[in-house]
Coordinates of N, CA and C in Angstrom, one line a residue:
X1 N 0.8 -1.1 -0.1 CA 0.6 0.0 -0.1 C 0.8 1.5 0.1
X2 N 1.8 1.6 1.3 CA 2.8 2.7 0.6 C 3.7 1.8 0.2
X3 N 4.4 2.8 -0.1 CA 5.4 2.6 -0.2 C 6.9 3.5 -0.1
X4 N 6.5 4.5 1.1 CA 7.2 5.5 1.1 C 6.5 6.2 2.7
X5 N 7.7 7.1 3.3 CA 7.4 7.9 4.2 C 8.7 9.0 4.6
X6 N 8.0 10.0 4.3 CA 9.2 11.1 3.9 C 8.9 12.6 4.4
X7 N 9.7 13.5 4.9 CA 9.8 14.8 4.6 C 8.6 15.2 3.5
X8 N 8.2 16.7 3.5 CA 7.5 17.2 2.6 C 8.2 18.1 2.3
X9 N 8.6 18.5 1.0 CA 9.2 19.2 -0.2 C 8.4 20.4 -0.3
X10 N 8.7 21.6 -0.6 CA 7.8 23.0 -1.2 C 7.2 22.4 -2.5
X11 N 7.9 21.7 -3.0 CA 7.1 21.5 -4.2 C 5.6 20.4 -4.0
X12 N 5.8 19.7 -3.7 CA 4.6 18.8 -2.5 C 3.1 19.6 -2.0
X13 N 4.0 20.9 -1.5 CA 2.7 21.7 -0.8 C 1.5 21.5 -2.1
X14 N 1.5 21.6 -2.9 CA -0.1 21.7 -3.6 C -0.8 20.5 -4.0
X15 N -0.6 19.9 -3.9 CA -1.1 18.6 -3.9 C -1.1 18.5 -2.2
X16 N -0.6 18.2 -1.2 CA -0.6 18.7 0.2 C -1.7 19.5 0.8
X17 N -2.0 20.7 -0.2 CA -3.2 21.4 0.5 C -4.8 20.9 -0.4
X18 N -4.4 20.1 -1.7 CA -5.8 19.4 -2.7 C -5.9 18.3 -1.3
X19 N -5.3 17.4 -0.6 CA -5.2 16.4 -0.7 C -6.1 16.5 1.4
X20 N -5.6 17.7 1.8 CA -5.9 18.2 2.9 C -7.7 18.6 3.1
X21 N -7.8 19.5 1.8 CA -8.9 19.4 1.9 C -10.4 18.2 1.5
X22 N -9.3 17.6 0.4 CA -10.5 16.7 0.0 C -10.4 15.9 1.2
X23 N -9.4 15.9 2.5 CA -10.2 14.7 3.4 C -11.2 15.8 4.6
X24 N -11.0 16.8 4.8 CA -11.8 17.6 5.7 C -12.8 18.2 5.2
X25 N -13.4 18.8 4.3 CA -14.0 19.7 4.1 C -14.2 19.2 2.0
X26 N -15.7 19.8 2.2 CA -16.1 20.2 1.0 C -16.9 18.7 0.1
X27 N -17.4 18.9 -0.9 CA -18.0 17.5 -1.0 C -17.0 16.2 -1.3
X28 N -15.5 16.3 -2.0 CA -14.9 15.4 -2.3 C -14.7 14.5 -0.7
X29 N -14.8 15.5 0.5 CA -14.2 14.9 1.2 C -15.5 13.6 1.9
X30 N -16.4 13.6 1.4 CA -17.4 12.5 2.1 C -17.6 12.3 1.2
X31 N -16.4 11.4 0.7 CA -16.2 10.5 -0.1 C -15.5 9.5 0.8
X32 N -15.2 9.7 2.1 CA -14.3 9.0 3.3 C -15.3 8.9 4.4
X33 N -14.5 9.0 5.8 CA -15.3 9.0 6.7 C -15.2 9.7 7.6
X34 N -14.2 10.0 7.3 CA -13.0 11.1 8.2 C -13.4 12.6 8.3
X35 N -13.9 13.3 7.4 CA -15.3 14.3 7.2 C -15.3 15.2 7.7
X36 N -15.3 16.9 8.4 CA -15.7 18.1 8.7 C -17.0 18.8 8.2
X37 N -17.4 18.0 6.7 CA -17.7 19.1 5.8 C -19.4 19.2 6.6
X38 N -19.5 19.0 7.6 CA -20.9 19.1 8.3 C -21.2 19.9 9.4
X39 N -19.5 19.9 9.8 CA -19.1 20.9 10.3 C -19.2 22.5 10.5
X40 N -18.0 22.0 9.6 CA -16.4 23.8 8.7 C -16.5 23.8 7.2
X41 N -17.1 24.7 7.3 CA -17.3 25.0 6.2 C -15.6 25.9 5.1
X42 N -15.3 25.6 3.4 CA -13.8 26.5 3.4 C -12.8 25.6 4.0
X43 N -11.8 26.0 3.0 CA -10.7 25.5 3.1 C -10.3 25.0 4.7
X44 N -9.5 23.9 4.8 CA -8.8 23.7 6.1 C -7.3 24.5 6.4
X45 N -7.1 24.5 5.5 CA -5.1 24.9 5.4 C -5.1 26.2 3.9
X46 N -3.7 26.5 4.3 CA -3.8 27.3 3.3 C -2.1 26.8 2.4
X47 N -1.5 27.8 1.8 CA -0.3 27.5 1.6 C 0.7 28.3 2.5
X48 N 0.5 29.6 2.3 CA 1.1 29.9 3.6 C 1.7 29.4 4.8
X49 N 0.7 28.4 5.3 CA 0.2 27.8 6.7 C 1.0 26.3 6.5
X50 N 1.1 25.4 5.4 CA 2.3 24.8 5.3 C 3.4 25.4 4.4
X51 N 3.8 26.0 4.0 CA 5.4 26.6 3.9 C 5.8 26.9 5.1
X52 N 5.1 27.8 6.0 CA 5.3 28.1 7.5 C 5.9 26.7 8.7
X53 N 4.7 26.0 8.1 CA 5.2 24.0 8.9 C 6.7 23.9 8.3
X54 N 6.8 24.3 6.9 CA 7.9 23.2 6.5 C 9.2 23.9 7.2
X55 N 9.4 25.5 7.4 CA 10.0 26.7 7.4 C 10.0 26.1 9.1
X56 N 9.9 25.9 10.0 CA 9.4 25.8 11.4 C 10.3 24.5 11.7
X57 N 11.7 24.4 12.5 CA 12.5 23.4 12.7 C 12.1 22.6 13.8
X58 N 10.9 23.3 14.6 CA 9.7 22.7 15.4 C 9.0 21.7 14.7
X59 N 8.8 21.4 13.7 CA 8.0 21.1 13.1 C 8.1 20.0 11.8
X60 N 7.2 19.1 11.6 CA 7.7 18.1 10.2 C 6.4 17.9 10.0
X61 N 6.2 18.2 8.7 CA 4.9 17.6 7.2 C 5.5 15.9 6.3
X62 N 5.1 15.0 8.0 CA 5.4 14.0 6.6 C 4.2 13.3 5.5
X63 N 4.8 12.7 4.6 CA 4.2 12.6 3.6 C 4.0 10.4 3.3
X64 N 2.7 10.5 2.8 CA 2.6 8.8 2.4 C 2.8 9.3 1.3
X65 N 4.1 7.9 0.4 CA 3.4 8.2 -1.2 C 3.3 5.9 -1.2
X66 N 2.6 6.0 -2.5 CA 2.0 5.0 -2.2 C 2.4 5.3 -4.0
X67 N 3.7 4.6 -4.1 CA 4.9 5.3 -5.9 C 4.7 6.0 -5.7
X68 N 4.3 6.7 -7.1 CA 4.8 8.6 -6.8 C 3.5 9.4 -6.1
X69 N 2.4 8.8 -6.0 CA 1.7 9.7 -5.2 C 1.8 9.6 -4.6
X70 N 0.8 11.4 -3.2 CA 1.1 11.2 -2.4 C -0.3 10.8 -2.1
X71 N -0.7 10.2 -0.8 CA -2.0 9.3 -0.9 C -2.5 10.2 1.1
X72 N -1.2 10.4 1.5 CA -2.0 10.9 3.0 C -0.8 11.9 3.6
X73 N -1.0 12.6 5.1 CA 0.3 13.5 5.2 C 0.1 13.6 6.5
X74 N 0.6 13.6 7.8 CA 0.5 14.1 9.1 C 1.2 15.0 9.7
X75 N 0.8 16.5 10.4 CA 1.7 17.1 11.0 C 2.2 16.6 12.7
X76 N 3.4 16.7 12.9 CA 3.4 16.2 13.9 C 4.8 17.7 15.0
X77 N 4.6 18.3 15.4 CA 5.4 19.5 16.4 C 6.1 19.7 17.4
X78 N 7.0 19.7 18.0 CA 8.0 19.4 19.4 C 6.8 20.8 20.3
X79 N 6.0 20.6 20.8 CA 5.6 21.6 22.1 C 6.4 22.1 23.3
X80 N 7.7 21.4 23.0 CA 8.7 21.4 24.9 C 8.6 20.4 25.7
X81 N 9.4 20.6 26.9 CA 9.0 19.4 28.2 C 8.9 17.8 27.5
X82 N 8.8 17.3 26.3 CA 8.7 16.3 26.4 C 8.1 15.8 26.0
X83 N 7.1 17.1 25.2 CA 5.6 16.8 24.5 C 5.6 16.9 23.1
X84 N 4.7 17.0 22.4 CA 4.7 16.7 20.9 C 3.5 16.8 20.5
X85 N 2.9 17.2 18.8 CA 1.2 17.8 19.0 C 1.5 17.2 17.6
X86 N 0.2 15.9 17.6 CA 0.2 15.2 16.1 C -1.3 15.6 15.5
X87 N -1.0 16.4 14.2 CA -2.3 17.3 13.7 C -2.4 17.1 11.7
X88 N -3.0 17.4 11.7 CA -3.7 17.6 10.4 C -3.7 16.6 9.9
X89 N -3.8 15.1 9.9 CA -3.3 13.7 9.5 C -4.9 13.8 8.9
X90 N -4.3 13.7 7.2 CA -5.1 13.4 6.4 C -4.8 12.2 5.2
X91 N -5.6 12.0 5.1 CA -5.6 10.5 4.5 C -6.0 11.1 3.0
X92 N -6.0 10.5 1.9 CA -6.8 11.1 0.4 C -8.2 9.9 0.3
X93 N -9.3 10.7 0.7 CA -10.8 9.7 0.8 C -10.4 8.5 0.5
X94 N -10.3 8.2 -1.0 CA -10.2 6.7 -2.0 C -9.0 6.2 -1.3
X95 N -8.6 6.3 -0.2 CA -7.6 5.3 0.7 C -7.6 5.4 1.9
X96 N -9.0 5.5 2.6 CA -9.5 6.1 3.9 C -10.4 4.3 4.2
X97 N -9.8 4.1 5.2 CA -9.7 2.5 5.6 C -9.5 1.0 5.2
X98 N -8.0 1.6 4.5 CA -7.2 0.9 4.6 C -5.7 0.7 5.6
X99 N -5.5 1.7 6.4 CA -4.4 1.7 7.2 C -4.2 2.6 7.2
X100 N -3.8 3.4 6.1 CA -3.1 4.4 5.4 C -2.4 5.5 6.8
X101 N -4.0 5.9 7.5 CA -4.0 7.1 8.7 C -3.0 5.8 9.6
X102 N -3.7 5.1 10.2 CA -3.0 4.0 11.5 C -1.7 4.1 10.7
X103 N -1.2 3.9 9.8 CA 0.5 4.0 9.6 C 1.3 5.2 9.4
X104 N 0.6 6.5 9.4 CA 1.0 7.5 9.3 C 1.6 8.6 10.6
X105 N 0.2 7.7 11.3 CA 0.1 7.9 13.4 C 1.0 7.8 13.8
X106 N 1.2 6.3 13.1 CA 3.0 5.2 13.5 C 4.5 6.4 13.5
X107 N 4.2 6.3 11.9 CA 5.5 7.0 11.3 C 5.7 9.1 12.3
X108 N 4.2 9.0 12.6 CA 4.5 10.4 13.2 C 4.8 10.7 14.6
X109 N 4.8 9.4 15.1 CA 4.8 9.2 16.9 C 6.4 8.3 16.7
X110 N 7.0 8.0 16.1 CA 8.0 7.8 15.6 C 8.8 8.7 15.9
X111 N 8.6 10.0 14.6 CA 9.3 11.1 14.2 C 9.1 12.4 15.1
X112 N 8.7 12.0 16.2 CA 8.2 12.5 17.9 C 9.1 12.0 18.8
X113 N 9.5 11.0 19.0 CA 10.1 10.7 20.2 C 11.1 10.3 19.1
X114 N 12.0 10.7 18.3 CA 13.6 10.4 18.0 C 13.9 12.1 17.7
X115 N 13.6 12.3 17.0 CA 13.3 13.9 16.8 C 13.3 14.8 17.4
X116 N 12.0 14.7 18.3 CA 11.9 15.5 19.7 C 12.0 15.5 20.3
X117 N 12.4 14.0 20.8 CA 12.9 13.6 21.7 C 11.6 13.2 22.5
X118 N 10.0 13.4 22.0 CA 9.6 13.7 23.1 C 9.0 12.5 23.7
X119 N 8.2 12.4 24.7 CA 7.7 11.4 25.9 C 5.8 11.3 25.8
X120 N 5.7 12.1 25.5 CA 3.6 12.3 25.3 C 3.5 12.8 23.7
X121 N 2.3 13.0 23.1 CA 2.2 13.4 22.1 C 0.3 13.2 22.7
X122 N -0.1 14.2 22.0 CA -1.3 15.1 22.3 C -1.9 15.1 20.7
X123 N -2.8 15.1 20.9 CA -3.7 15.7 19.8 C -5.1 15.9 20.2
X124 N -5.9 17.4 19.4 CA -7.1 18.0 19.1 C -8.2 16.9 18.4
X125 N -8.9 16.9 19.0 CA -10.4 16.6 17.8 C -11.9 17.0 18.3
X126 N -12.2 17.9 17.4 CA -13.5 18.6 18.1 C -14.6 17.2 18.2
X127 N -14.7 17.8 19.1 CA -15.6 17.2 20.4 C -16.8 16.2 19.4
X128 N -17.2 16.8 18.4 CA -18.7 16.5 18.3 C -18.1 15.4 17.6
X129 N -17.6 14.7 17.0 CA -16.8 13.8 16.2 C -15.7 12.4 16.5
X130 N -17.7 12.1 17.1 CA -17.1 10.9 18.5 C -16.2 9.7 17.5
X131 N -17.1 9.5 15.9 CA -16.3 8.1 15.5 C -14.8 8.2 15.0
X132 N -14.5 10.0 15.5 CA -13.0 10.0 15.0 C -12.5 9.4 16.2
X133 N -13.2 11.0 17.4 CA -12.7 10.2 19.0 C -12.4 8.7 19.3
X134 N -13.0 7.6 19.0 CA -13.0 6.4 18.6 C -12.2 5.8 18.4
X135 N -12.1 5.8 16.7 CA -10.3 5.7 16.8 C -9.2 6.2 16.8
X136 N -9.2 7.2 17.0 CA -7.6 7.2 18.2 C -7.7 7.1 19.3
X137 N -9.0 6.9 20.4 CA -9.1 5.9 21.3 C -8.0 4.1 21.2
X138 N -9.4 3.8 20.0 CA -8.6 2.4 19.4 C -7.1 2.4 19.0
X139 N -6.3 3.7 18.8 CA -5.0 3.8 18.6 C -3.9 3.4 19.6
X140 N -4.6 4.1 21.1 CA -4.0 3.9 23.1 C -4.1 5.2 22.4
X141 N -4.4 6.3 21.9 CA -4.8 7.6 22.9 C -6.0 8.0 24.3
X142 N -6.0 8.3 24.7 CA -6.6 8.7 25.6 C -7.2 10.0 26.3
X143 N -8.4 10.0 26.7 CA -9.1 11.7 26.8 C -8.7 12.1 27.6
X144 N -8.1 13.4 28.0 CA -7.0 13.5 29.2 C -8.3 14.7 30.0
X145 N -9.5 14.8 29.5 CA -10.6 15.6 30.6 C -11.0 17.1 29.4
X146 N -9.0 17.5 29.4 CA -9.2 19.1 28.4 C -10.1 19.1 27.4
X147 N -10.9 20.3 28.1 CA -11.7 20.9 26.0 C -11.2 21.8 25.9
X148 N -10.6 22.2 24.7 CA -10.0 24.0 24.2 C -11.1 24.7 23.3
X149 N -11.5 25.6 23.7 CA -12.3 26.5 23.0 C -11.7 26.9 21.3
X150 N -13.0 26.4 20.6 CA -12.8 26.1 19.0 C -12.7 28.0 18.3
X151 N -12.0 28.1 17.8 CA -11.7 29.8 17.2 C -12.9 29.8 16.1
X152 N -13.7 30.6 17.0 CA -14.2 30.7 16.3 C -13.9 32.3 15.0
X153 N -13.1 32.6 16.3 CA -12.8 34.6 15.1 C -11.8 33.8 14.1
X154 N -10.8 32.8 13.9 CA -10.3 32.6 12.7 C -10.6 31.9 12.2
X155 N -11.0 32.7 10.8 CA -12.1 32.3 9.4 C -10.7 31.5 8.7
X156 N -9.8 31.6 8.9 CA -7.8 30.9 8.3 C -8.3 29.4 8.2
X157 N -8.8 29.0 9.4 CA -9.5 27.6 9.1 C -11.1 27.2 9.0
X158 N -11.2 27.8 8.4 CA -13.0 27.8 8.1 C -14.3 28.3 9.0
X159 N -15.1 28.3 7.7 CA -16.7 28.9 8.2 C -17.4 28.1 9.2
X160 N -16.9 27.6 10.4 CA -18.2 27.3 11.6 C -19.9 27.2 10.8
X161 N -20.4 25.6 10.9 CA -21.5 25.9 10.7 C -22.5 25.8 11.7
X162 N -22.2 26.1 13.0 CA -23.0 25.2 14.1 C -22.0 26.4 15.1
X163 N -22.7 26.6 16.4 CA -21.8 27.1 16.9 C -22.0 26.5 18.6
X164 N -21.9 25.3 17.7 CA -21.3 24.3 19.3 C -20.2 23.6 19.2
X165 N -19.0 24.4 18.4 CA -18.4 23.5 18.6 C -17.0 23.6 19.4
X166 N -15.9 22.5 20.0 CA -14.8 23.0 20.7 C -14.1 21.5 20.5
X167 N -13.1 21.7 21.0 CA -11.8 20.1 21.5 C -11.6 19.5 22.2
X168 N -11.5 18.7 21.7 CA -11.5 17.6 23.4 C -9.6 17.1 23.3
X169 N -9.4 16.9 23.8 CA -7.5 16.6 24.1 C -7.0 15.0 24.3
X170 N -7.2 14.6 23.7 CA -6.5 13.1 23.4 C -4.8 13.5 23.4
X171 N -3.9 12.1 24.1 CA -2.8 12.0 24.4 C -2.7 10.5 25.0
X172 N -1.7 10.0 24.9 CA -0.6 9.0 24.9 C 1.0 9.0 25.4
X173 N 1.4 8.1 26.1 CA 2.6 7.5 26.1 C 3.5 7.9 25.1
X174 N 4.7 8.1 24.4 CA 5.8 7.5 23.8 C 7.0 6.6 23.9
X175 N 7.7 5.8 23.9 CA 8.6 5.3 23.9 C 9.6 5.3 23.3
X176 N 11.2 5.8 24.1 CA 12.1 7.3 23.3 C 13.2 5.7 22.8
X177 N 12.9 5.8 21.3 CA 14.0 5.2 20.8 C 15.4 5.0 20.8

């Protein structure tokens, strides 16, 4: 299924932008099960944000390739004090439910431990996404009990279609390689 994991390059960013938007938002996202198209409209990210991730030494943008095509991506960031953050996990809707997300999570965790010496990794998920929360729990993440507000004023991450959004925090321990 996956022929390689690698760090993204600037030339990959237009494809990653399309991939992320197709996994999270709009009509194309409905082909997969991980979308938030019923909760938030508009783009999930933009090229400027992706370029900033590439330029930041405390972040890694990892892609999963099948042959020469990018079929998934994930961001892992060093938050300091042994904590890493996993975010923007995206799998092409036509490749979902085939283990690509699980493998990307494993690669992000490996990078967090080796690149950042993280001993814990956390993520946030929209609280209404119960099926996605359950997916991460099956991968060993636990709810911390912490909830974080949704940034309604930040239109760069889309336009909320409802006013009852917030994030739950999930975390898991990592073994240092």
